[in-house]
């Protein structure tokens, strides 16, 4: 099969004829004589004269890509649940100079183990945007979750920068649960899958995260029936408690 190369302006499905290139090989060449954003299309024609739909790619002639950088927060910043964090960035372009905030586009991903979900909303645009930090999905996610911040800039010709990225990781604290007498069962509820622990027990959490806590009835220790009479930190028998920032 032979190939038919076409160079056309964006949105133009035709060509002026002078930019057509017919070839039976895998490659061809064309020299652009003016700067601009150009759509290059390739159509393939078989021996019976049937022609494929065009495959297209945009070429930025004489237009270098802009550069984006994340200015804040600083690398290594640790967050707590529900914290408002302001993301600040800047970008410059070889042809346009410093780019305005409207040219900066943000994406935030909430990573957990081997997958991620969008976080913070869509259409995050500007030199400065603010997000609220999440809680982990569940207790198992405490040690393997974080936020990834991605910033790209788009110049006046529509060319996009390489992404600038930053990882924001949570603070992790240890909660110690004890009973008197020891060896009793407590239920810690993360809102997804309540977990039974036998005291004394330690679990990891993010500061600011709210968890449920209760003690099942009908427990015995040393052959003696046990009944919850209260918590050292106070509160109802079945309660929600917030992890403190130690």
C-alpha positions as a Markdown table, in Angstrom:
| # | Residue | x | y | z |
|---|---|---|---|---|
| 1 | Unk | 0.0 | 0.0 | 0.0 |
| 2 | Unk | 1.1 | 3.5 | -0.6 |
| 3 | Unk | 0.9 | 6.6 | 1.6 |
| 4 | Unk | -0.5 | 10.0 | 1.0 |
| 5 | Unk | 0.8 | 12.8 | 3.4 |
| 6 | Unk | -1.2 | 16.0 | 3.8 |
| 7 | Unk | -0.3 | 19.2 | 5.7 |
| 8 | Unk | -3.2 | 21.4 | 6.6 |
| 9 | Unk | -4.2 | 24.1 | 9.1 |
| 10 | Unk | -6.1 | 23.0 | 12.2 |
| 11 | Unk | -9.7 | 22.1 | 11.4 |
| 12 | Unk | -9.1 | 22.1 | 7.6 |
| 13 | Unk | -9.7 | 18.7 | 6.0 |
| 14 | Unk | -8.3 | 19.8 | 2.7 |
| 15 | Unk | -4.9 | 20.9 | 1.4 |
| 16 | Unk | -3.6 | 23.3 | -1.1 |
| 17 | Unk | -2.0 | 20.5 | -3.1 |
| 18 | Unk | 1.5 | 21.9 | -2.8 |
| 19 | Unk | 1.9 | 20.1 | 0.5 |
| 20 | Unk | 0.8 | 16.6 | -0.7 |
| 21 | Unk | 3.5 | 13.9 | -0.5 |
| 22 | Unk | 2.9 | 10.5 | -2.1 |
| 23 | Unk | 5.3 | 7.7 | -1.1 |
| 24 | Unk | 5.3 | 3.9 | -1.1 |
| 25 | Unk | 7.8 | 3.9 | 1.7 |
| 26 | Unk | 7.4 | 4.2 | 5.5 |
| 27 | Unk | 8.8 | 7.8 | 5.7 |
| 28 | Unk | 8.7 | 11.1 | 3.9 |
| 29 | Unk | 9.8 | 14.6 | 4.7 |
| 30 | Unk | 8.5 | 18.2 | 4.5 |
| 31 | Unk | 10.2 | 21.5 | 5.3 |
| 32 | Unk | 8.0 | 24.1 | 7.0 |
| 33 | Unk | 8.8 | 27.6 | 6.0 |
| 34 | Unk | 6.7 | 29.6 | 8.6 |
| 35 | Unk | 6.0 | 29.2 | 12.3 |
| 36 | Unk | 2.6 | 28.0 | 13.5 |
| 37 | Unk | 0.5 | 25.2 | 14.7 |
| 38 | Unk | 0.0 | 22.7 | 11.8 |
| 39 | Unk | -2.0 | 19.5 | 11.6 |
| 40 | Unk | -0.2 | 16.8 | 9.6 |
| 41 | Unk | -2.5 | 14.0 | 8.2 |
| 42 | Unk | -1.6 | 10.6 | 6.8 |
| 43 | Unk | -3.9 | 8.5 | 4.5 |
| 44 | Unk | -3.1 | 5.1 | 3.1 |
| 45 | Unk | -4.2 | 3.9 | -0.3 |
| 46 | Unk | -4.3 | 0.2 | -1.2 |
| 47 | Unk | -3.6 | -1.4 | -4.7 |
| 48 | Unk | -7.3 | -1.1 | -5.5 |
| 49 | Unk | -7.4 | 2.6 | -4.9 |
| 50 | Unk | -9.3 | 2.5 | -1.6 |
| 51 | Unk | -8.1 | 5.2 | 0.8 |
| 52 | Unk | -8.2 | 5.1 | 4.6 |
| 53 | Unk | -9.5 | 7.8 | 6.9 |
| 54 | Unk | -6.7 | 10.2 | 7.8 |
| 55 | Unk | -4.5 | 9.8 | 11.0 |
| 56 | Unk | -3.5 | 13.2 | 12.3 |
| 57 | Unk | -0.9 | 14.8 | 14.5 |
| 58 | Unk | -0.3 | 18.4 | 15.5 |
| 59 | Unk | 3.1 | 19.9 | 14.8 |
| 60 | Unk | 4.2 | 23.1 | 16.5 |
| 61 | Unk | 6.5 | 24.7 | 13.9 |
| 62 | Unk | 9.0 | 27.2 | 15.4 |
| 63 | Unk | 7.3 | 27.0 | 18.8 |
| 64 | Unk | 9.2 | 25.6 | 21.7 |
| 65 | Unk | 7.3 | 24.1 | 24.6 |
| 66 | Unk | 6.7 | 26.2 | 27.8 |
| 67 | Unk | 8.2 | 25.2 | 31.2 |
| 68 | Unk | 6.0 | 24.9 | 34.3 |
| 69 | Unk | 7.2 | 24.7 | 37.9 |
| 70 | Unk | 5.5 | 24.1 | 41.2 |
| 71 | Unk | 6.5 | 26.8 | 43.7 |
| 72 | Unk | 4.5 | 25.7 | 46.8 |
| 73 | Unk | 4.0 | 23.7 | 48.9 |
| 74 | Unk | 7.7 | 22.7 | 49.4 |
| 75 | Unk | 8.8 | 19.2 | 48.6 |
| 76 | Unk | 8.5 | 17.0 | 51.7 |
| 77 | Unk | 5.4 | 18.8 | 53.0 |
| 78 | Unk | 3.3 | 16.5 | 55.2 |
| 79 | Unk | -0.4 | 17.0 | 55.5 |
| 80 | Unk | -3.2 | 16.2 | 58.0 |
| 81 | Unk | -6.8 | 15.3 | 57.1 |
| 82 | Unk | -9.0 | 18.2 | 56.1 |
| 83 | Unk | -6.0 | 20.7 | 55.8 |
| 84 | Unk | -6.4 | 23.5 | 53.2 |
| 85 | Unk | -3.3 | 23.5 | 51.1 |
| 86 | Unk | -2.6 | 26.2 | 48.5 |
| 87 | Unk | -0.8 | 25.1 | 45.3 |
| 88 | Unk | 1.2 | 27.8 | 43.6 |
| 89 | Unk | 2.9 | 27.6 | 40.3 |
| 90 | Unk | 4.5 | 29.6 | 37.5 |
| 91 | Unk | 5.4 | 29.1 | 33.8 |
| 92 | Unk | 7.4 | 30.7 | 31.1 |
| 93 | Unk | 7.6 | 30.2 | 27.4 |
| 94 | Unk | 10.5 | 30.9 | 24.9 |
| 95 | Unk | 8.2 | 32.8 | 22.6 |
| 96 | Unk | 5.6 | 34.3 | 25.0 |
| 97 | Unk | 7.7 | 35.0 | 28.1 |
| 98 | Unk | 6.0 | 34.6 | 31.5 |
| 99 | Unk | 2.6 | 33.0 | 31.1 |
| 100 | Unk | -0.5 | 34.2 | 32.9 |
| 101 | Unk | -2.2 | 32.2 | 35.6 |
| 102 | Unk | -5.0 | 31.2 | 33.1 |
| 103 | Unk | -2.3 | 29.1 | 31.2 |
| 104 | Unk | -1.6 | 26.9 | 34.3 |
| 105 | Unk | -3.7 | 23.7 | 34.7 |
| 106 | Unk | -3.6 | 21.5 | 37.8 |
| 107 | Unk | -4.5 | 17.9 | 38.4 |
| 108 | Unk | -4.5 | 16.2 | 41.8 |
| 109 | Unk | -4.5 | 12.4 | 42.1 |
| 110 | Unk | -5.3 | 10.5 | 45.3 |
| 111 | Unk | -3.1 | 7.4 | 45.1 |
| 112 | Unk | -3.8 | 4.2 | 47.0 |
| 113 | Unk | -1.7 | 1.1 | 46.5 |
| 114 | Unk | -1.7 | 0.5 | 42.7 |
| 115 | Unk | -4.6 | 2.8 | 41.7 |
| 116 | Unk | -5.6 | 6.4 | 42.0 |
| 117 | Unk | -8.7 | 8.6 | 41.9 |
| 118 | Unk | -9.1 | 12.3 | 41.0 |
| 119 | Unk | -9.1 | 14.7 | 43.9 |
| 120 | Unk | -9.8 | 18.3 | 44.5 |
| 121 | Unk | -12.2 | 18.9 | 41.6 |
| 122 | Unk | -11.7 | 19.4 | 37.8 |
| 123 | Unk | -10.8 | 22.6 | 35.9 |
| 124 | Unk | -8.2 | 23.6 | 38.5 |
| 125 | Unk | -6.7 | 26.6 | 36.7 |
| 126 | Unk | -4.5 | 29.5 | 37.9 |
| 127 | Unk | -1.3 | 30.5 | 39.4 |
| 128 | Unk | -2.8 | 29.6 | 42.8 |
| 129 | Unk | -5.4 | 27.1 | 43.7 |
| 130 | Unk | -6.5 | 25.6 | 47.1 |
| 131 | Unk | -7.5 | 22.0 | 47.9 |
| 132 | Unk | -8.6 | 20.3 | 51.1 |
| 133 | Unk | -6.7 | 17.1 | 51.9 |
| 134 | Unk | -8.5 | 13.7 | 52.2 |
| 135 | Unk | -8.7 | 11.0 | 54.7 |
| 136 | Unk | -7.4 | 7.5 | 53.8 |
| 137 | Unk | -9.9 | 5.2 | 52.2 |
| 138 | Unk | -9.6 | 2.8 | 55.1 |
| 139 | Unk | -7.1 | 1.5 | 57.7 |
| 140 | Unk | -5.2 | -0.6 | 55.2 |
| 141 | Unk | -4.7 | 2.5 | 53.1 |
| 142 | Unk | -2.9 | 4.5 | 55.8 |
| 143 | Unk | 0.6 | 3.4 | 54.9 |
| 144 | Unk | 0.3 | 3.4 | 51.1 |
| 145 | Unk | -1.7 | 6.5 | 50.1 |
| 146 | Unk | -0.6 | 10.0 | 49.1 |
| 147 | Unk | -1.5 | 12.9 | 46.8 |
| 148 | Unk | 0.2 | 13.6 | 43.5 |
| 149 | Unk | 0.1 | 17.1 | 42.2 |
| 150 | Unk | 0.6 | 17.7 | 38.5 |
| 151 | Unk | 1.0 | 21.1 | 36.8 |
| 152 | Unk | 1.1 | 21.8 | 33.1 |
| 153 | Unk | 1.2 | 25.1 | 31.2 |
| 154 | Unk | -0.2 | 25.9 | 27.7 |
| 155 | Unk | 1.3 | 28.6 | 25.6 |
| 156 | Unk | -0.6 | 31.0 | 23.2 |
| 157 | Unk | -0.1 | 28.5 | 20.4 |
| 158 | Unk | -1.7 | 25.6 | 22.4 |
| 159 | Unk | 1.6 | 23.8 | 23.1 |
| 160 | Unk | 1.7 | 22.1 | 26.4 |
| 161 | Unk | 4.7 | 21.8 | 28.8 |
| 162 | Unk | 6.1 | 18.7 | 30.3 |
| 163 | Unk | 4.3 | 18.1 | 33.6 |
| 164 | Unk | 5.8 | 19.3 | 36.8 |
| 165 | Unk | 4.9 | 16.9 | 39.7 |
| 166 | Unk | 5.0 | 16.9 | 43.4 |
| 167 | Unk | 4.1 | 14.2 | 46.0 |
| 168 | Unk | 2.3 | 15.3 | 49.1 |
| 169 | Unk | 2.4 | 12.6 | 51.8 |
| 170 | Unk | 0.3 | 12.4 | 55.0 |
| 171 | Unk | 1.6 | 12.5 | 58.6 |
| 172 | Unk | 1.2 | 9.1 | 60.1 |
| 173 | Unk | 0.7 | 8.6 | 63.9 |
| 174 | Unk | 0.3 | 5.5 | 66.0 |
| 175 | Unk | -2.8 | 5.0 | 68.2 |
| 176 | Unk | -2.4 | 2.7 | 71.2 |
| 177 | Unk | -5.5 | 1.0 | 72.6 |
| 178 | Unk | -5.5 | -0.6 | 76.1 |
| 179 | Unk | -8.1 | -2.0 | 78.4 |
| 180 | Unk | -8.2 | -2.9 | 82.1 |
| 181 | Unk | -7.9 | -5.9 | 82.3 |
| 182 | Unk | -5.9 | -6.4 | 79.0 |
| 183 | Unk | -6.8 | -9.0 | 76.4 |
| 184 | Unk | -10.2 | -7.7 | 75.6 |
| 185 | Unk | -11.7 | -7.0 | 72.2 |
| 186 | Unk | -12.3 | -3.5 | 70.8 |
| 187 | Unk | -13.9 | -2.6 | 67.5 |
| 188 | Unk | -12.2 | 0.2 | 65.4 |
| 189 | Unk | -14.5 | 1.4 | 62.6 |
| 190 | Unk | -12.9 | 3.2 | 59.6 |
| 191 | Unk | -16.2 | 3.6 | 57.8 |
| 192 | Unk | -15.4 | 0.8 | 55.4 |
| 193 | Unk | -14.6 | -2.4 | 57.3 |
| 194 | Unk | -14.7 | -2.5 | 61.1 |
| 195 | Unk | -11.6 | -4.1 | 62.6 |
| 196 | Unk | -11.4 | -6.2 | 65.7 |
| 197 | Unk | -8.3 | -5.7 | 67.9 |
| 198 | Unk | -7.2 | -7.4 | 71.1 |
| 199 | Unk | -5.7 | -5.1 | 73.6 |
| 200 | Unk | -3.1 | -3.9 | 74.0 |
| 201 | Unk | -3.1 | -3.0 | 70.3 |
| 202 | Unk | -1.6 | -0.3 | 68.1 |
| 203 | Unk | -3.0 | 1.0 | 64.8 |
| 204 | Unk | -1.7 | 3.7 | 62.4 |
| 205 | Unk | -3.8 | 6.7 | 61.4 |
| 206 | Unk | -3.6 | 10.1 | 59.8 |
| 207 | Unk | -4.1 | 13.2 | 62.1 |
| 208 | Unk | -7.5 | 14.6 | 61.8 |
| 209 | Unk | -9.1 | 11.3 | 60.7 |
| 210 | Unk | -12.3 | 10.3 | 62.6 |
| 211 | Unk | -12.7 | 6.7 | 63.6 |
| 212 | Unk | -15.4 | 4.8 | 65.4 |
| 213 | Unk | -14.7 | 2.9 | 68.7 |
| 214 | Unk | -16.7 | 0.5 | 70.7 |
| 215 | Unk | -16.3 | -2.6 | 73.0 |
| 216 | Unk | -18.5 | -5.6 | 72.2 |
| 217 | Unk | -20.7 | -6.8 | 75.1 |
| 218 | Unk | -20.4 | -10.3 | 76.7 |
| 219 | Unk | -16.7 | -10.4 | 77.0 |
| 220 | Unk | -14.9 | -12.4 | 79.8 |
| 221 | Unk | -11.3 | -12.2 | 81.2 |
| 222 | Unk | -10.0 | -14.9 | 83.5 |
| 223 | Unk | -13.5 | -16.3 | 83.7 |
| 224 | Unk | -15.0 | -13.1 | 84.9 |
| 225 | Unk | -17.6 | -11.2 | 82.9 |
| 226 | Unk | -16.5 | -7.8 | 81.8 |
| 227 | Unk | -18.7 | -4.7 | 81.2 |
| 228 | Unk | -17.5 | -1.4 | 79.8 |
| 229 | Unk | -17.8 | 1.3 | 82.5 |
| 230 | Unk | -16.2 | 4.2 | 80.5 |
| 231 | Unk | -13.2 | 5.4 | 78.6 |
| 232 | Unk | -10.2 | 7.1 | 80.1 |
| 233 | Unk | -10.5 | 9.9 | 77.5 |
| 234 | Unk | -14.3 | 10.2 | 78.2 |
| 235 | Unk | -17.2 | 10.0 | 75.8 |
| 236 | Unk | -20.0 | 7.6 | 75.1 |
| 237 | Unk | -19.6 | 3.9 | 75.2 |
| 238 | Unk | -19.9 | 3.8 | 71.4 |
| 239 | Unk | -18.2 | 6.9 | 69.9 |
| 240 | Unk | -16.4 | 8.6 | 67.2 |
| 241 | Unk | -12.9 | 9.9 | 68.0 |
| 242 | Unk | -10.5 | 12.1 | 66.0 |
| 243 | Unk | -6.9 | 11.2 | 65.7 |
| 244 | Unk | -4.7 | 13.9 | 67.2 |
| 245 | Unk | -1.6 | 15.4 | 65.6 |
| 246 | Unk | 1.2 | 14.3 | 68.0 |
